[in-house]
PDB file of C-alpha atoms in Angstrom:
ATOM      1  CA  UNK A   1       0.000   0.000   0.000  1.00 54.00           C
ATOM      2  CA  UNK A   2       1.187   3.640  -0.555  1.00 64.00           C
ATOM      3  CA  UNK A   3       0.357   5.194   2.749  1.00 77.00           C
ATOM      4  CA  UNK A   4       3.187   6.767   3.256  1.00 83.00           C
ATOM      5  CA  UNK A   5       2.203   9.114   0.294  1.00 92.00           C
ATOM      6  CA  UNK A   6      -0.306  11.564   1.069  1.00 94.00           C
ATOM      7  CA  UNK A   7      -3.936  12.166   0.741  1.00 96.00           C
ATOM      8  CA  UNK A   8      -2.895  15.210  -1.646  1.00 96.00           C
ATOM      9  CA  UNK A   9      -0.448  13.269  -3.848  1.00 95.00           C
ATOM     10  CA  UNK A  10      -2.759  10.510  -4.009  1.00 95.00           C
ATOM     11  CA  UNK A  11      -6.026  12.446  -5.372  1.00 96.00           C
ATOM     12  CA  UNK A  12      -3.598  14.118  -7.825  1.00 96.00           C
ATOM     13  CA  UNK A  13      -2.701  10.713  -9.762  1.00 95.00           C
ATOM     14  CA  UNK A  14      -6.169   9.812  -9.567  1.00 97.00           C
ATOM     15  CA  UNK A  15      -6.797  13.568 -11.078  1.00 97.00           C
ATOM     16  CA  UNK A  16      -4.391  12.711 -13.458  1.00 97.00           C
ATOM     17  CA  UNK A  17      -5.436   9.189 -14.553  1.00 98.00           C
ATOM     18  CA  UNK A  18      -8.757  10.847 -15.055  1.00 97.00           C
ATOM     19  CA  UNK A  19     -10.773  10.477 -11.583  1.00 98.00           C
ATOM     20  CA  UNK A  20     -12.123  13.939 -10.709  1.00 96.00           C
ATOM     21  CA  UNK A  21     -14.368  14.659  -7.890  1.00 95.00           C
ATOM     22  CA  UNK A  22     -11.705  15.565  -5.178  1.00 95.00           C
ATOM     23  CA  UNK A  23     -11.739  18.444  -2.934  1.00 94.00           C
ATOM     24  CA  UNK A  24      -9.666  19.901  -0.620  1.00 95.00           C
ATOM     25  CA  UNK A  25     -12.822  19.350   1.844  1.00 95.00           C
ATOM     26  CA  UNK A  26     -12.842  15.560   1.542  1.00 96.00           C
ATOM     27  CA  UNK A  27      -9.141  15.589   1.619  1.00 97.00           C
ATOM     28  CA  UNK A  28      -8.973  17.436   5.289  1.00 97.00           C
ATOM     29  CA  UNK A  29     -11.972  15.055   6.118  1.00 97.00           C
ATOM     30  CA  UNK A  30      -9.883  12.142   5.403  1.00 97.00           C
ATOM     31  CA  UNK A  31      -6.495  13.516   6.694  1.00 96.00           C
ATOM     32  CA  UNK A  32      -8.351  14.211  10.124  1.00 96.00           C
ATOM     33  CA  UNK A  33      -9.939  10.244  10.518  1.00 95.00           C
ATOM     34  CA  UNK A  34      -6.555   8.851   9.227  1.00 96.00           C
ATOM     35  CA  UNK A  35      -4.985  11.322  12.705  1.00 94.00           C
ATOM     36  CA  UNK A  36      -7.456   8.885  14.713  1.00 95.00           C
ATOM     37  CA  UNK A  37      -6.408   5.264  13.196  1.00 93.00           C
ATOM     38  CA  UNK A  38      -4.087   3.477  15.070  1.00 93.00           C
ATOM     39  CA  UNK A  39      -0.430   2.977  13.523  1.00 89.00           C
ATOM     40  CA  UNK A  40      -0.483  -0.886  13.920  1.00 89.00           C
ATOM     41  CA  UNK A  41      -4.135  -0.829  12.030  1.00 91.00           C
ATOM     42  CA  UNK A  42      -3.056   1.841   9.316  1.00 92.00           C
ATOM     43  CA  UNK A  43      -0.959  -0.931   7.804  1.00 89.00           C
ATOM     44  CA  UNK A  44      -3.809  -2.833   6.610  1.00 92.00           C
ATOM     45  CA  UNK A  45      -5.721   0.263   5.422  1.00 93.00           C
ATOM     46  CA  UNK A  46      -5.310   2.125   1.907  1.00 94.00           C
ATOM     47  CA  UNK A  47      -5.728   5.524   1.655  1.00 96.00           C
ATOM     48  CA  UNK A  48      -6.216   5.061  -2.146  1.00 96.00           C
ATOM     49  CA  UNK A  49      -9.322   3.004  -1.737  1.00 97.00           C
ATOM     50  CA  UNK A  50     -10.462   5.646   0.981  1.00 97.00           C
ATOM     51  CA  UNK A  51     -10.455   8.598  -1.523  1.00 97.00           C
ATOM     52  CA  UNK A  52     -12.649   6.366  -4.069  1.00 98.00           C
ATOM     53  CA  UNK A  53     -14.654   5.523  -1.549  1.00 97.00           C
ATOM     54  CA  UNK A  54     -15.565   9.269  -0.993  1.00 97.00           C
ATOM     55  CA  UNK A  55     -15.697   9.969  -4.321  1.00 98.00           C
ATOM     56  CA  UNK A  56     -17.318   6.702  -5.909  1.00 98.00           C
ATOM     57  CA  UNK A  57     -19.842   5.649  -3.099  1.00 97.00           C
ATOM     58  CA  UNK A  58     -22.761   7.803  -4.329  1.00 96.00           C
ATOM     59  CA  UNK A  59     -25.612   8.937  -1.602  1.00 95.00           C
ATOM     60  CA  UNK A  60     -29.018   6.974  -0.338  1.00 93.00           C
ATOM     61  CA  UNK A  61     -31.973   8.460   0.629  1.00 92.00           C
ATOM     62  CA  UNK A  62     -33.036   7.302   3.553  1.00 88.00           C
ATOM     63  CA  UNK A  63     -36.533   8.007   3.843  1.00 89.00           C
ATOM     64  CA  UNK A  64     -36.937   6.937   0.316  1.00 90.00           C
ATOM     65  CA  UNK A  65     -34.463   4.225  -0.044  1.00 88.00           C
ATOM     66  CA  UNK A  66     -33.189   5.598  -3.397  1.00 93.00           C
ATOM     67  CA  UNK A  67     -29.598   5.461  -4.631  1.00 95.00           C
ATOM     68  CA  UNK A  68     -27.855   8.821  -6.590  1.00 97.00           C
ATOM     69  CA  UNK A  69     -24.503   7.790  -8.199  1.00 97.00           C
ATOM     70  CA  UNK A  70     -22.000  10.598  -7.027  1.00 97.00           C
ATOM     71  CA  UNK A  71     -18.735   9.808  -9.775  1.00 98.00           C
ATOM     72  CA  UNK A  72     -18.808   9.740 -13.475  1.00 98.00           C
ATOM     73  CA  UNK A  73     -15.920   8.157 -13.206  1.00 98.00           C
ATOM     74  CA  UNK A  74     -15.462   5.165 -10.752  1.00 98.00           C
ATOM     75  CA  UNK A  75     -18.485   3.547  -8.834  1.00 98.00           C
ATOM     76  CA  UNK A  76     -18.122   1.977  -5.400  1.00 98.00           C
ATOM     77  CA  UNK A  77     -19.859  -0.116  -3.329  1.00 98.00           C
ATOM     78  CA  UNK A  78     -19.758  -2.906  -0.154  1.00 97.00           C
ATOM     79  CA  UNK A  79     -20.678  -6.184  -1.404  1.00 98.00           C
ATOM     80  CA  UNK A  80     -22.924  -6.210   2.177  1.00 97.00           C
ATOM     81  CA  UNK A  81     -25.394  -4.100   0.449  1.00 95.00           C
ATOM     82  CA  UNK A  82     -28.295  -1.726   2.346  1.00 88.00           C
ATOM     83  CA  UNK A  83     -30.685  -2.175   0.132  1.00 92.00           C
ATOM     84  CA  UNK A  84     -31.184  -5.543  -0.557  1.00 94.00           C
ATOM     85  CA  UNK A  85     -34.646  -5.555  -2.525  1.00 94.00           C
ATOM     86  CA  UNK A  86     -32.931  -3.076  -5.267  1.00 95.00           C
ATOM     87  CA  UNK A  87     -28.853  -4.303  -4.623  1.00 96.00           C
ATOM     88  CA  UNK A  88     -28.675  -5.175  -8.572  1.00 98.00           C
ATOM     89  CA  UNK A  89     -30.909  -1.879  -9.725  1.00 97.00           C
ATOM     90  CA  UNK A  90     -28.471   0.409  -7.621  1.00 97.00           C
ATOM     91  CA  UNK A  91     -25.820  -2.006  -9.066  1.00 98.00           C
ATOM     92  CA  UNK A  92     -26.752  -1.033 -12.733  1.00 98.00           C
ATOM     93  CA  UNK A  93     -27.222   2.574 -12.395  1.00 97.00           C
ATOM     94  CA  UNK A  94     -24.006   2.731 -10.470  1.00 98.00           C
ATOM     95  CA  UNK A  95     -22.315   0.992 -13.842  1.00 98.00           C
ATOM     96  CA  UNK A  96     -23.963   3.315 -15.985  1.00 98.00           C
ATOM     97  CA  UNK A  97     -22.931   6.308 -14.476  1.00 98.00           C
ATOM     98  CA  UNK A  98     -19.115   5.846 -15.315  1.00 98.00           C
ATOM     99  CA  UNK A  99     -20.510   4.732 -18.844  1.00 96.00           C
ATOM    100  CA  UNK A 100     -19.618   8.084 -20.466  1.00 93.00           C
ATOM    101  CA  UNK A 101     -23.088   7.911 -22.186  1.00 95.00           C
ATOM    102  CA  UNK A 102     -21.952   4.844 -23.784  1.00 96.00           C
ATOM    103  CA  UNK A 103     -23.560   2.299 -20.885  1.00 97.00           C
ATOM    104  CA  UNK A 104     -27.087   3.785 -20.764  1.00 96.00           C
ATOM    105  CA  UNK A 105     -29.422   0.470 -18.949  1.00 97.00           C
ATOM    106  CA  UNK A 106     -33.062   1.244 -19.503  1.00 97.00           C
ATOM    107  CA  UNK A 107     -35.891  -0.799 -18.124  1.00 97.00           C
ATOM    108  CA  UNK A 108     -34.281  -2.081 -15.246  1.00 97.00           C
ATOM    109  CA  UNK A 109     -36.436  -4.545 -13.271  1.00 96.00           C
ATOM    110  CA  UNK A 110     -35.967  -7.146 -10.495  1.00 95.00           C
ATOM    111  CA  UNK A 111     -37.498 -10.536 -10.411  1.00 96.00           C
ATOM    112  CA  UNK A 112     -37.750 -11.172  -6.278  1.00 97.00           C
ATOM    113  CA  UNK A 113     -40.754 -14.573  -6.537  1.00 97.00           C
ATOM    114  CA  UNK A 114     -37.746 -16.795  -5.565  1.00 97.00           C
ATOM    115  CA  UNK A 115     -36.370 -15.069  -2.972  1.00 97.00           C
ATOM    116  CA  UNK A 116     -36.847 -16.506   0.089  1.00 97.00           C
ATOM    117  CA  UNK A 117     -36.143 -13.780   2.734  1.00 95.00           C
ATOM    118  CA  UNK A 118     -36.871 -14.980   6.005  1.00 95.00           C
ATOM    119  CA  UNK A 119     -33.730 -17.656   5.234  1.00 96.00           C
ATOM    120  CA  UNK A 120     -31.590 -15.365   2.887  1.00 95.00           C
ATOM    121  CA  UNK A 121     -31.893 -18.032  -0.185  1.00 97.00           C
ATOM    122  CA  UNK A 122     -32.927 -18.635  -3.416  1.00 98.00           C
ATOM    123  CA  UNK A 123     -32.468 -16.850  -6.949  1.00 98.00           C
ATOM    124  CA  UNK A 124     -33.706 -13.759  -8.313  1.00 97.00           C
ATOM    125  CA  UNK A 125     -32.973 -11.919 -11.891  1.00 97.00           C
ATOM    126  CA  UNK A 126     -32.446  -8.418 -13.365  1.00 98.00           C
ATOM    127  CA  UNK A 127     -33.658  -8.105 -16.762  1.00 98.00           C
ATOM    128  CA  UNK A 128     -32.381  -4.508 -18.504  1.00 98.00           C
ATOM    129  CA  UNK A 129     -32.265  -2.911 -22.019  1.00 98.00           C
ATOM    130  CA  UNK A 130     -29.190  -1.571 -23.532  1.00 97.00           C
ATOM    131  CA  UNK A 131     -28.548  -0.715 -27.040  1.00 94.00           C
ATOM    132  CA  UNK A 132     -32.024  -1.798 -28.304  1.00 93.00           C
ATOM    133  CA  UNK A 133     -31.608  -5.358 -26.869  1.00 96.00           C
ATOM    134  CA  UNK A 134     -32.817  -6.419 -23.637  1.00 98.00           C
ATOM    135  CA  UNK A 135     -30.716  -8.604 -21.127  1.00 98.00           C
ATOM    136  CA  UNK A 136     -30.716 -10.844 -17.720  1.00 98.00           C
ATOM    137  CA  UNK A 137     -28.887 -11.435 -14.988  1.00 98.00           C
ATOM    138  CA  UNK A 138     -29.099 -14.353 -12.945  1.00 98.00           C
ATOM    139  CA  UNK A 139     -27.848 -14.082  -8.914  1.00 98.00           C
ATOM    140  CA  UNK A 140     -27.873 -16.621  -6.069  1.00 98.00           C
ATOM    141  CA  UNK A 141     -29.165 -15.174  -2.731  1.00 98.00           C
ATOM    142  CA  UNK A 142     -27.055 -15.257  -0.021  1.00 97.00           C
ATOM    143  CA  UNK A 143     -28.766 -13.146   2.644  1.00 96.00           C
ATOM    144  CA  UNK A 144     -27.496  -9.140   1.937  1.00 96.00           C
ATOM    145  CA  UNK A 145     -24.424  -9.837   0.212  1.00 98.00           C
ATOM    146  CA  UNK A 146     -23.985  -8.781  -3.365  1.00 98.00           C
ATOM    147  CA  UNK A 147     -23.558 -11.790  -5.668  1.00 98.00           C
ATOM    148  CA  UNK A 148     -19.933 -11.072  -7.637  1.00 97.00           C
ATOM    149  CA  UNK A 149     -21.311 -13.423 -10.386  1.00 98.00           C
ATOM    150  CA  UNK A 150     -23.926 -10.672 -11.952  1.00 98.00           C
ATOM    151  CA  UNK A 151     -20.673  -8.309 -12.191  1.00 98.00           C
ATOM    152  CA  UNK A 152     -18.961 -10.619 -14.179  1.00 98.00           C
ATOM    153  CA  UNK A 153     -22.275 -11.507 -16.287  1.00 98.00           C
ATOM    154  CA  UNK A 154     -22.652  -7.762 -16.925  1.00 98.00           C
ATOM    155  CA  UNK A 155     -19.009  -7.349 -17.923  1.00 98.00           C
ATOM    156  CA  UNK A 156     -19.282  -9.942 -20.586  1.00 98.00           C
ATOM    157  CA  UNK A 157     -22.176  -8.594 -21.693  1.00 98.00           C
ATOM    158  CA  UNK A 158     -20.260  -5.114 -22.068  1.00 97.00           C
ATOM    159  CA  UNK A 159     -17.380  -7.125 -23.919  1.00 97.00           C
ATOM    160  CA  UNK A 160     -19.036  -9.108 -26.436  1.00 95.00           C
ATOM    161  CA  UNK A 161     -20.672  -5.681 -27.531  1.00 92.00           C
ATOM    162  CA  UNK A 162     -17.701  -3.535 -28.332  1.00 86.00           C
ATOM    163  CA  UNK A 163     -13.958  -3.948 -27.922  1.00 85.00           C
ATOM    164  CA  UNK A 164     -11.815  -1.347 -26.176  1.00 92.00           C
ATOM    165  CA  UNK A 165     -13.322  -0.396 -23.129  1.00 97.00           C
ATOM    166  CA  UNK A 166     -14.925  -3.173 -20.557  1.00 98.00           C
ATOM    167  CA  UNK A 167     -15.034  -2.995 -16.317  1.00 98.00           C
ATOM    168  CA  UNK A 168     -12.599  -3.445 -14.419  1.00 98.00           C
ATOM    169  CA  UNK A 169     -13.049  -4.041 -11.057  1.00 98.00           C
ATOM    170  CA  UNK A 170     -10.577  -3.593  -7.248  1.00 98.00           C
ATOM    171  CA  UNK A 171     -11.044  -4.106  -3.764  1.00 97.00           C
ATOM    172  CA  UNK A 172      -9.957  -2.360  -0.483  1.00 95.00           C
ATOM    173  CA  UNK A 173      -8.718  -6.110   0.761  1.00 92.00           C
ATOM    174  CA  UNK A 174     -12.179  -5.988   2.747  1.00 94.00           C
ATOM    175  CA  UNK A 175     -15.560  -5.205   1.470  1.00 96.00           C
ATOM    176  CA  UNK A 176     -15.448  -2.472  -0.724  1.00 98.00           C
ATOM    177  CA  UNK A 177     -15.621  -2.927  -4.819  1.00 98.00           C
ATOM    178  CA  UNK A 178     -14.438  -0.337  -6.842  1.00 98.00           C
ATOM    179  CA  UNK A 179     -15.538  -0.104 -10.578  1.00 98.00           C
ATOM    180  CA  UNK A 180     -14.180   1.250 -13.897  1.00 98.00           C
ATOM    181  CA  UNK A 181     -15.014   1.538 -17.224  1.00 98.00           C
ATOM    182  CA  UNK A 182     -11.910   1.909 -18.945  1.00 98.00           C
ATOM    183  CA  UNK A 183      -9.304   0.618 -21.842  1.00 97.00           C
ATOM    184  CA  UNK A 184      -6.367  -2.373 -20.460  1.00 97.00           C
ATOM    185  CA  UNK A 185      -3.940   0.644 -21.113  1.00 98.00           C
ATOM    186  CA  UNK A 186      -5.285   2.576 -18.336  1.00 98.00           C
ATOM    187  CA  UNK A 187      -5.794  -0.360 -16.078  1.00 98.00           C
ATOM    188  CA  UNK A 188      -2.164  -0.808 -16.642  1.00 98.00           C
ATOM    189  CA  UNK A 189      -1.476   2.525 -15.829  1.00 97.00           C
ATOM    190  CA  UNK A 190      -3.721   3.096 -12.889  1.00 98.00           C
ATOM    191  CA  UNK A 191      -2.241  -0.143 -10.895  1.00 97.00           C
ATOM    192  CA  UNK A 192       1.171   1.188 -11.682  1.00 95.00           C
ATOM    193  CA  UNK A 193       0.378   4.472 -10.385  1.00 94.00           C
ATOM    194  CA  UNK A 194      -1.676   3.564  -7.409  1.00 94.00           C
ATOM    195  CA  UNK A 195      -0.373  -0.516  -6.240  1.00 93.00           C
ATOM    196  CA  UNK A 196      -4.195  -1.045  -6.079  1.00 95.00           C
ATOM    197  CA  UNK A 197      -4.883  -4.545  -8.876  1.00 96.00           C
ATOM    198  CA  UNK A 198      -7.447  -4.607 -11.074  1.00 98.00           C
ATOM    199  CA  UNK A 199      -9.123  -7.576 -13.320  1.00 97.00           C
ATOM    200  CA  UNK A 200     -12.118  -8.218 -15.650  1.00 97.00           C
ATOM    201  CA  UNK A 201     -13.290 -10.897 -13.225  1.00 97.00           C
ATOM    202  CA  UNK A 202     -14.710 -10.193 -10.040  1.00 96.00           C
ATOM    203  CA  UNK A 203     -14.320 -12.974  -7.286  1.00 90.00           C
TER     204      UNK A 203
END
């Protein structure tokens, strides 16, 4: 991890590899809860998964349960979602905002009949449109957790329809995803800069 680089030399690669949304505010925010961490716990913390987690980690309503993407740019999220009757909904319209216009899901709907909640089991699907054609998902249920499969469905989805540009997906080591919709140049690039892996396949 690089955490002995700063919060401000950190947000400027991500500025620079393209991943805006930074302020000063956040930055001070972040400075003044990494002042409270332990040393011996630090070590098993990055700061680079901290500033996409402020920036990527969009904003729930409470009172209406409703999910607003906050980054064009990189989408995250705990696989231990909040919302478990719309994890796959938020899930898609988190994608889609880091689609540059080229990701737009329409139609999104959740099929919940074999869900059995009072045991956290069963199956449900996500059926969506995109580019005229309409697709599903299939996901196990395994209480709130998020289902890494329906990533990896929607990503080859994404890469049988174009070349170039597919999702790439890293972790915080914990529970946090982090999502991109970029070229295997700037992966390359972005690991280099910032340690943090990425891959096509979400496990």
């Amino acid at each position: 991890m690089n955490n002995q680089t700063s919060f401000e030399e950190i947000a400027t690669q991500l500025n620079e590899l393209g991943i805006s949304g930074i302020n000063q505010e956040m930055i001070d925010a972040l400075q003044d809860s990494w002042d409270q961490i332990p040393y011996e716990v630090r070590e098993s913390i990055s700061k680079t998964a901290l500033l996409l987690d402020a920036v990527g980690m969009g904003k729930y309503d409470y009172e209406t349960w409703t999910y607003t993407p906050s980054s064009e740019d990189v989408y995250a999220f705990d696989v231990e979602v909040f919302n478990e009757e719309a994890m796959y909904r938020d899930f898609l319209r988190g994608v889609a905002a880091i689609g540059d216009g080229e990701l737009e899901f329409t139609e999104i709907e959740e099929n919940l009949e074999n869900v059995d909640w009072e045991n956290g089991t069963g199956s449900r699907s996500i059926t969506f449109q995109w580019r005229e054609n309409t697709y599903s998902l299939e996901a196990d249920v395994m209480d709130d957790w998020f289902d890494c499969g329906v990533a990896n469905q929607l990503n080859q989805i994404i890469m049988e329809q174009q070349e170039g540009k597919r999702l790439y997906f890293g972790s915080d080591g914990y529970q946090n995803i982090y999502v991109f919709y970029r070229d295997a140049e700037w992966a390359a690039a972005f690991t280099k800069a910032t340690g943090m892996q990425l891959a096509e396949v979400l496990n």
